[in-house]
mmCIF file of C-alpha atoms and ligand atoms in Angstrom:
data_model
loop_
_atom_site.group_PDB
_atom_site.id
_atom_site.type_symbol
_atom_site.label_atom_id
_atom_site.label_comp_id
_atom_site.label_asym_id
_atom_site.label_seq_id
_atom_site.Cartn_x
_atom_site.Cartn_y
_atom_site.Cartn_z
ATOM 1 C CA UNK A 22 -6.248 24.218 4.480
ATOM 2 C CA UNK A 23 -6.196 21.129 2.311
ATOM 3 C CA UNK A 24 -4.346 18.235 3.831
ATOM 4 C CA UNK A 25 -2.502 14.990 3.064
ATOM 5 C CA UNK A 26 -4.055 11.771 4.204
ATOM 6 C CA UNK A 27 -3.027 8.114 4.166
ATOM 7 C CA UNK A 28 -5.179 5.053 3.631
ATOM 8 C CA UNK A 29 -3.615 1.804 4.891
ATOM 9 C CA UNK A 30 -5.398 -1.239 3.487
ATOM 10 C CA UNK A 31 -5.304 -4.324 5.752
ATOM 11 C CA UNK A 32 -8.534 -6.131 4.799
ATOM 12 C CA UNK A 33 -7.082 -8.946 2.744
ATOM 13 C CA UNK A 34 -7.356 -12.644 3.605
ATOM 14 C CA UNK A 35 -3.598 -13.346 3.411
ATOM 15 C CA UNK A 36 -4.235 -16.650 1.682
ATOM 16 C CA UNK A 37 -0.656 -17.065 0.464
ATOM 17 C CA UNK A 38 0.678 -16.601 4.031
ATOM 18 C CA UNK A 39 -1.137 -19.754 5.146
ATOM 19 C CA UNK A 40 -1.397 -18.605 8.751
ATOM 20 C CA UNK A 41 -4.399 -18.664 11.109
ATOM 21 C CA UNK A 42 -4.313 -15.042 12.030
ATOM 22 C CA UNK A 43 -4.448 -12.224 9.483
ATOM 23 C CA UNK A 44 -0.899 -11.591 8.321
ATOM 24 C CA UNK A 45 -1.110 -7.884 9.205
ATOM 25 C CA UNK A 46 -1.310 -8.883 12.838
ATOM 26 C CA UNK A 47 1.667 -11.302 12.851
ATOM 27 C CA UNK A 48 4.448 -9.980 15.081
ATOM 28 C CA UNK A 49 7.682 -8.684 13.657
ATOM 29 C CA UNK A 50 10.122 -7.953 16.451
ATOM 30 C CA UNK A 51 7.354 -8.101 19.069
ATOM 31 C CA UNK A 52 5.013 -5.639 17.336
ATOM 32 C CA UNK A 53 2.214 -6.424 14.925
ATOM 33 C CA UNK A 54 3.197 -5.932 11.246
ATOM 34 C CA UNK A 55 0.464 -3.258 10.839
ATOM 35 C CA UNK A 56 2.112 -1.150 13.590
ATOM 36 C CA UNK A 57 5.093 -0.328 11.406
ATOM 37 C CA UNK A 58 3.264 1.310 8.481
ATOM 38 C CA UNK A 59 0.713 3.064 10.718
ATOM 39 C CA UNK A 60 3.638 4.430 12.794
ATOM 40 C CA UNK A 61 5.462 5.690 9.732
ATOM 41 C CA UNK A 62 2.512 7.666 8.439
ATOM 42 C CA UNK A 63 1.398 8.927 11.859
ATOM 43 C CA UNK A 64 4.803 10.281 12.822
ATOM 44 C CA UNK A 65 5.296 12.051 9.416
ATOM 45 C CA UNK A 66 4.884 15.776 9.921
ATOM 46 C CA UNK A 67 3.111 16.256 6.538
ATOM 47 C CA UNK A 68 0.423 13.644 7.157
ATOM 48 C CA UNK A 69 -2.793 15.032 8.662
ATOM 49 C CA UNK A 70 -4.724 11.810 9.246
ATOM 50 C CA UNK A 71 -4.664 8.093 8.636
ATOM 51 C CA UNK A 72 -7.550 5.766 7.685
ATOM 52 C CA UNK A 73 -7.129 2.023 8.258
ATOM 53 C CA UNK A 74 -9.204 -0.447 6.309
ATOM 54 C CA UNK A 75 -9.754 -3.793 8.045
ATOM 55 C CA UNK A 76 -12.056 -6.798 7.800
ATOM 56 C CA UNK A 77 -15.257 -6.220 9.706
ATOM 57 C CA UNK A 78 -14.413 -8.803 12.358
ATOM 58 C CA UNK A 79 -10.960 -7.296 12.947
ATOM 59 C CA UNK A 80 -11.904 -3.636 13.372
ATOM 60 C CA UNK A 81 -12.144 -3.902 17.133
ATOM 61 C CA UNK A 82 -8.917 -5.850 17.405
ATOM 62 C CA UNK A 83 -7.108 -3.268 15.294
ATOM 63 C CA UNK A 84 -8.488 -0.504 17.493
ATOM 64 C CA UNK A 85 -7.349 -1.961 20.733
ATOM 65 C CA UNK A 86 -4.118 -3.810 19.732
ATOM 66 C CA UNK A 87 -2.734 -1.204 17.308
ATOM 67 C CA UNK A 88 -4.403 2.210 17.482
ATOM 68 C CA UNK A 89 -4.993 2.565 21.228
ATOM 69 C CA UNK A 90 -2.094 0.420 22.393
ATOM 70 C CA UNK A 91 0.482 2.635 20.512
ATOM 71 C CA UNK A 92 -1.466 5.859 20.849
ATOM 72 C CA UNK A 93 -1.843 6.589 17.174
ATOM 73 C CA UNK A 94 -3.918 9.786 17.610
ATOM 74 C CA UNK A 95 -3.639 10.617 13.845
ATOM 75 C CA UNK A 96 -5.838 7.571 12.995
ATOM 76 C CA UNK A 97 -9.183 9.247 12.206
ATOM 77 C CA UNK A 98 -11.129 6.175 11.159
ATOM 78 C CA UNK A 99 -11.052 2.368 10.893
ATOM 79 C CA UNK A 100 -13.413 1.200 8.182
ATOM 80 C CA UNK A 101 -14.557 -2.103 6.790
ATOM 81 C CA UNK A 102 -12.885 -3.503 3.698
ATOM 82 C CA UNK A 103 -14.338 -5.218 0.596
ATOM 83 C CA UNK A 104 -13.948 -8.472 -1.310
ATOM 84 C CA UNK A 105 -11.261 -7.119 -3.613
ATOM 85 C CA UNK A 106 -8.433 -4.709 -2.782
ATOM 86 C CA UNK A 107 -10.010 -2.025 -4.944
ATOM 87 C CA UNK A 108 -13.234 -2.243 -2.908
ATOM 88 C CA UNK A 109 -11.249 -1.809 0.259
ATOM 89 C CA UNK A 110 -9.443 1.283 -1.217
ATOM 90 C CA UNK A 111 -12.795 2.784 -2.292
ATOM 91 C CA UNK A 112 -14.153 2.410 1.227
ATOM 92 C CA UNK A 113 -11.032 4.172 2.493
ATOM 93 C CA UNK A 114 -11.463 6.985 -0.024
ATOM 94 C CA UNK A 115 -15.145 7.398 0.991
ATOM 95 C CA UNK A 116 -14.136 7.664 4.649
ATOM 96 C CA UNK A 117 -12.145 10.797 3.640
ATOM 97 C CA UNK A 118 -14.980 12.563 1.827
ATOM 98 C CA UNK A 119 -15.752 15.007 4.645
ATOM 99 C CA UNK A 120 -12.089 15.904 5.182
ATOM 100 C CA UNK A 121 -10.406 18.522 3.098
ATOM 101 C CA UNK A 122 -8.178 16.006 1.385
ATOM 102 C CA UNK A 123 -5.839 17.170 -1.399
ATOM 103 C CA UNK A 124 -3.295 14.350 -1.526
ATOM 104 C CA UNK A 125 -4.066 10.747 -0.573
ATOM 105 C CA UNK A 126 -1.334 8.072 -0.100
ATOM 106 C CA UNK A 127 -2.620 4.556 -0.435
ATOM 107 C CA UNK A 128 -0.445 1.974 1.228
ATOM 108 C CA UNK A 129 -0.500 -1.808 1.839
ATOM 109 C CA UNK A 130 -0.658 -2.773 5.551
ATOM 110 C CA UNK A 131 1.542 -5.667 4.550
ATOM 111 C CA UNK A 132 4.434 -3.257 3.634
ATOM 112 C CA UNK A 133 5.983 -2.418 7.033
ATOM 113 C CA UNK A 134 9.208 -0.765 5.860
ATOM 114 C CA UNK A 135 7.952 2.436 4.188
ATOM 115 C CA UNK A 136 10.265 5.270 5.142
ATOM 116 C CA UNK A 137 9.918 9.021 5.954
ATOM 117 C CA UNK A 138 11.644 9.906 2.646
ATOM 118 C CA UNK A 139 9.331 7.654 0.513
ATOM 119 C CA UNK A 140 6.292 9.380 2.076
ATOM 120 C CA UNK A 141 7.745 12.859 1.551
ATOM 121 C CA UNK A 142 8.570 12.099 -2.070
ATOM 122 C CA UNK A 143 5.128 10.611 -2.687
ATOM 123 C CA UNK A 144 3.479 13.894 -1.452
ATOM 124 C CA UNK A 145 5.888 15.999 -3.481
ATOM 125 C CA UNK A 146 5.461 14.134 -6.810
ATOM 126 C CA UNK A 147 1.663 13.669 -6.534
ATOM 127 C CA UNK A 148 1.372 17.466 -5.992
ATOM 128 C CA UNK A 149 3.339 17.998 -9.200
ATOM 129 C CA UNK A 150 1.963 15.111 -11.426
ATOM 130 C CA UNK A 151 -1.394 14.212 -9.825
ATOM 131 C CA UNK A 152 -0.367 10.513 -9.542
ATOM 132 C CA UNK A 153 2.812 8.703 -8.645
ATOM 133 C CA UNK A 154 4.067 5.489 -7.116
ATOM 134 C CA UNK A 155 7.337 4.349 -5.672
ATOM 135 C CA UNK A 156 9.142 1.227 -6.771
ATOM 136 C CA UNK A 157 12.488 -0.174 -7.647
ATOM 137 C CA UNK A 158 14.414 -1.225 -10.762
ATOM 138 C CA UNK A 159 14.226 -4.961 -11.492
ATOM 139 C CA UNK A 160 17.438 -6.883 -10.723
ATOM 140 C CA UNK A 161 16.478 -10.200 -12.346
ATOM 141 C CA UNK A 162 15.786 -10.921 -15.957
ATOM 142 C CA UNK A 163 12.022 -11.254 -16.461
ATOM 143 C CA UNK A 164 10.515 -13.583 -19.051
ATOM 144 C CA UNK A 165 6.964 -14.230 -20.212
ATOM 145 C CA UNK A 166 6.154 -17.889 -19.868
ATOM 146 C CA UNK A 167 3.848 -19.606 -22.338
ATOM 147 C CA UNK A 168 1.047 -22.074 -21.401
ATOM 148 C CA UNK A 169 3.362 -25.082 -22.062
ATOM 149 C CA UNK A 170 6.010 -23.825 -19.596
ATOM 150 C CA UNK A 171 8.455 -22.448 -22.130
ATOM 151 C CA UNK A 172 9.968 -19.003 -22.376
ATOM 152 C CA UNK A 173 7.923 -16.984 -24.783
ATOM 153 C CA UNK A 174 9.725 -13.687 -24.533
ATOM 154 C CA UNK A 175 12.499 -11.965 -22.551
ATOM 155 C CA UNK A 176 11.600 -8.389 -21.491
ATOM 156 C CA UNK A 177 14.005 -5.525 -21.647
ATOM 157 C CA UNK A 178 15.089 -5.222 -18.034
ATOM 158 C CA UNK A 179 16.190 -1.580 -18.438
ATOM 159 C CA UNK A 180 12.575 -0.626 -18.960
ATOM 160 C CA UNK A 181 11.034 -2.655 -16.115
ATOM 161 C CA UNK A 182 10.038 -1.146 -12.778
ATOM 162 C CA UNK A 183 8.746 -3.062 -9.818
ATOM 163 C CA UNK A 184 5.914 -1.141 -8.300
ATOM 164 C CA UNK A 185 5.446 -0.770 -4.557
ATOM 165 C CA UNK A 186 3.219 1.381 -2.253
ATOM 166 C CA UNK A 187 2.552 4.107 -1.231
ATOM 167 C CA UNK A 188 0.821 5.108 -4.427
ATOM 168 C CA UNK A 189 -0.070 8.778 -4.113
ATOM 169 C CA UNK A 190 -2.722 10.810 -5.837
ATOM 170 C CA UNK A 191 -4.787 13.976 -6.023
ATOM 171 C CA UNK A 192 -7.779 12.872 -3.962
ATOM 172 C CA UNK A 193 -10.424 13.956 -6.496
ATOM 173 C CA UNK A 194 -8.625 12.269 -9.407
ATOM 174 C CA UNK A 195 -8.261 8.849 -7.788
ATOM 175 C CA UNK A 196 -11.772 8.930 -6.213
ATOM 176 C CA UNK A 197 -13.349 9.736 -9.532
ATOM 177 C CA UNK A 198 -11.358 7.062 -11.359
ATOM 178 C CA UNK A 199 -12.148 4.417 -8.767
ATOM 179 C CA UNK A 200 -15.875 5.160 -8.888
ATOM 180 C CA UNK A 201 -15.953 4.952 -12.680
ATOM 181 C CA UNK A 202 -14.004 1.696 -12.576
ATOM 182 C CA UNK A 203 -16.485 0.174 -10.198
ATOM 183 C CA UNK A 204 -19.294 0.812 -12.751
ATOM 184 C CA UNK A 205 -17.143 -0.692 -15.546
ATOM 185 C CA UNK A 206 -16.429 -3.814 -13.533
ATOM 186 C CA UNK A 207 -12.694 -3.837 -14.446
ATOM 187 C CA UNK A 208 -10.330 -5.758 -12.152
ATOM 188 C CA UNK A 209 -6.913 -4.173 -11.134
ATOM 189 C CA UNK A 210 -4.184 -5.138 -8.697
ATOM 190 C CA UNK A 211 -3.008 -1.711 -7.817
ATOM 191 C CA UNK A 212 -4.233 1.919 -7.774
ATOM 192 C CA UNK A 213 -1.993 3.495 -10.451
ATOM 193 C CA UNK A 214 -3.631 1.175 -12.978
ATOM 194 C CA UNK A 215 -6.958 2.737 -12.005
ATOM 195 C CA UNK A 216 -5.841 6.257 -13.134
ATOM 196 C CA UNK A 217 -3.976 4.899 -16.126
ATOM 197 C CA UNK A 218 -7.101 3.227 -17.347
ATOM 198 C CA UNK A 219 -8.469 6.781 -17.894
ATOM 199 C CA UNK A 220 -5.251 7.964 -19.586
ATOM 200 C CA UNK A 221 -3.714 9.794 -16.675
ATOM 201 C CA UNK A 222 0.087 9.777 -16.339
ATOM 202 C CA UNK A 223 1.723 8.156 -13.354
ATOM 203 C CA UNK A 224 5.174 9.308 -12.211
ATOM 204 C CA UNK A 225 7.533 6.536 -10.990
ATOM 205 C CA UNK A 226 9.897 7.431 -8.194
ATOM 206 C CA UNK A 227 12.481 5.517 -6.171
ATOM 207 C CA UNK A 228 11.157 3.476 -3.239
ATOM 208 C CA UNK A 229 13.549 1.036 -1.534
ATOM 209 C CA UNK A 230 14.488 -2.609 -1.829
ATOM 210 C CA UNK A 231 13.544 -2.956 1.857
ATOM 211 C CA UNK A 232 9.996 -1.757 1.168
ATOM 212 C CA UNK A 233 8.835 -5.354 0.543
ATOM 213 C CA UNK A 234 5.284 -6.669 0.701
ATOM 214 C CA UNK A 235 4.928 -9.556 3.103
ATOM 215 C CA UNK A 236 3.146 -12.124 1.061
ATOM 216 C CA UNK A 237 4.441 -15.688 1.805
ATOM 217 C CA UNK A 238 6.004 -17.193 4.942
ATOM 218 C CA UNK A 239 9.573 -16.696 3.721
ATOM 219 C CA UNK A 240 8.921 -12.952 3.463
ATOM 220 C CA UNK A 241 8.547 -12.989 7.266
ATOM 221 C CA UNK A 242 12.090 -14.254 7.584
ATOM 222 C CA UNK A 243 13.266 -11.473 5.293
ATOM 223 C CA UNK A 244 11.262 -8.959 7.306
ATOM 224 C CA UNK A 245 12.980 -10.045 10.508
ATOM 225 C CA UNK A 246 16.344 -9.654 8.832
ATOM 226 C CA UNK A 247 15.467 -6.238 7.553
ATOM 227 C CA UNK A 248 14.383 -5.049 10.979
ATOM 228 C CA UNK A 249 17.643 -6.234 12.516
ATOM 229 C CA UNK A 250 19.662 -4.446 9.873
ATOM 230 C CA UNK A 251 17.612 -1.223 10.386
ATOM 231 C CA UNK A 252 18.186 -1.327 14.194
ATOM 232 C CA UNK A 253 21.914 -1.405 13.699
HETATM 233 N N1 LIG B 310 -6.227 -5.919 0.814
HETATM 234 C C1 LIG B 310 -7.376 -5.366 1.322
HETATM 235 N N2 LIG B 310 -8.616 -5.805 0.915
HETATM 236 C C2 LIG B 310 -8.717 -6.915 0.075
HETATM 237 C C3 LIG B 310 -7.541 -7.469 -0.463
HETATM 238 C C4 LIG B 310 -6.307 -6.991 -0.033
HETATM 239 O O1 LIG B 310 -7.315 -4.420 2.073
HETATM 240 N N3 LIG B 310 -9.904 -7.300 -0.271
HETATM 241 C C5 LIG B 310 -4.937 -5.430 1.295
HETATM 242 C C6 LIG B 310 -4.131 -6.502 2.064
HETATM 243 O O2 LIG B 310 -4.490 -6.548 3.392
HETATM 244 C C7 LIG B 310 -2.684 -6.139 1.860
HETATM 245 C C8 LIG B 310 -2.712 -5.340 0.537
HETATM 246 O O3 LIG B 310 -4.049 -5.142 0.171
HETATM 247 O O4 LIG B 310 -2.203 -5.259 2.844
HETATM 248 C C9 LIG B 310 -1.996 -6.096 -0.576
HETATM 249 O O5 LIG B 310 -2.646 -7.320 -0.851
HETATM 250 P P1 LIG B 310 -2.028 -8.827 -0.724
HETATM 251 O O6 LIG B 310 -0.609 -8.737 -0.386
HETATM 252 O O7 LIG B 310 -2.483 -9.599 -1.925
HETATM 253 O O8 LIG B 310 -2.792 -9.334 0.606
HETATM 254 P P2 LIG B 310 -3.908 -10.418 0.709
HETATM 255 O O9 LIG B 310 -4.918 -10.181 -0.312
HETATM 256 O O10 LIG B 310 -4.363 -10.347 2.120
HETATM 257 O O11 LIG B 310 -3.114 -11.796 0.467
HETATM 258 P P3 LIG B 310 -3.442 -12.975 -0.538
HETATM 259 O O12 LIG B 310 -3.574 -12.331 -1.911
HETATM 260 O O13 LIG B 310 -2.295 -13.920 -0.410
HETATM 261 O O14 LIG B 310 -4.705 -13.626 -0.033
HETATM 262 MG MG1 LIG B 311 -4.375 -10.412 -2.473
#
């Protein structure tokens, strides 16, 4: 039977967080940030296994402080990341090559508030369309700024969509596209761009405004507020 697997990338440097420890291991409500996303995927009944991608010198810490401590038995591997996010993702995809993987969900370890429904929908739509990502409509007006600091253009807000993770794919499709991209030396900031680069369609479905990426210190305050509101 072909299965659904998740890759959680946590091998970034967290430069914008300006914190001594990797942001993925900062506590939110007494548990490391990474715990929350790993927990969401592990407890989902349609997920068969989870691969975590970490910096080489944090693999052991991740194993003891997250995987063993919280008994995440669905974690099948913890692999080393690369210099760019796309290299980390490719290492995660390679770790799945001997599993019978049909659908792969690629998720940022810095996005702790992914929900059961977002994961279910990601599996559903990637089975239908081959590639999809969750996200939300943009609430603010977005402009393009010119080099001198002036507004160059105002974009049509109705058409804008703020992309989140998980981004979910047919495993063979995303793996082939990532491998080709590596040879072409093209830089991307997310995985849907990788399949789009080869003219594949990406379906956009509703994530949640709570599914934020923790990037800068103020996002930690927001995360602590979200967790309080969820506990209510
Ligand atoms: N990531 C990764 N490998 C990299 C770069 C990023 O696994 N070489 C992961 C991060 O750990 C994070 C996710 O990709 O969970 C989204 O990246 P981002 O928020 O940019 O995290 P960092 O790259 O760590 O932060 P910064 O850009 O501020 O340095
Ligand atoms: Mg980054």
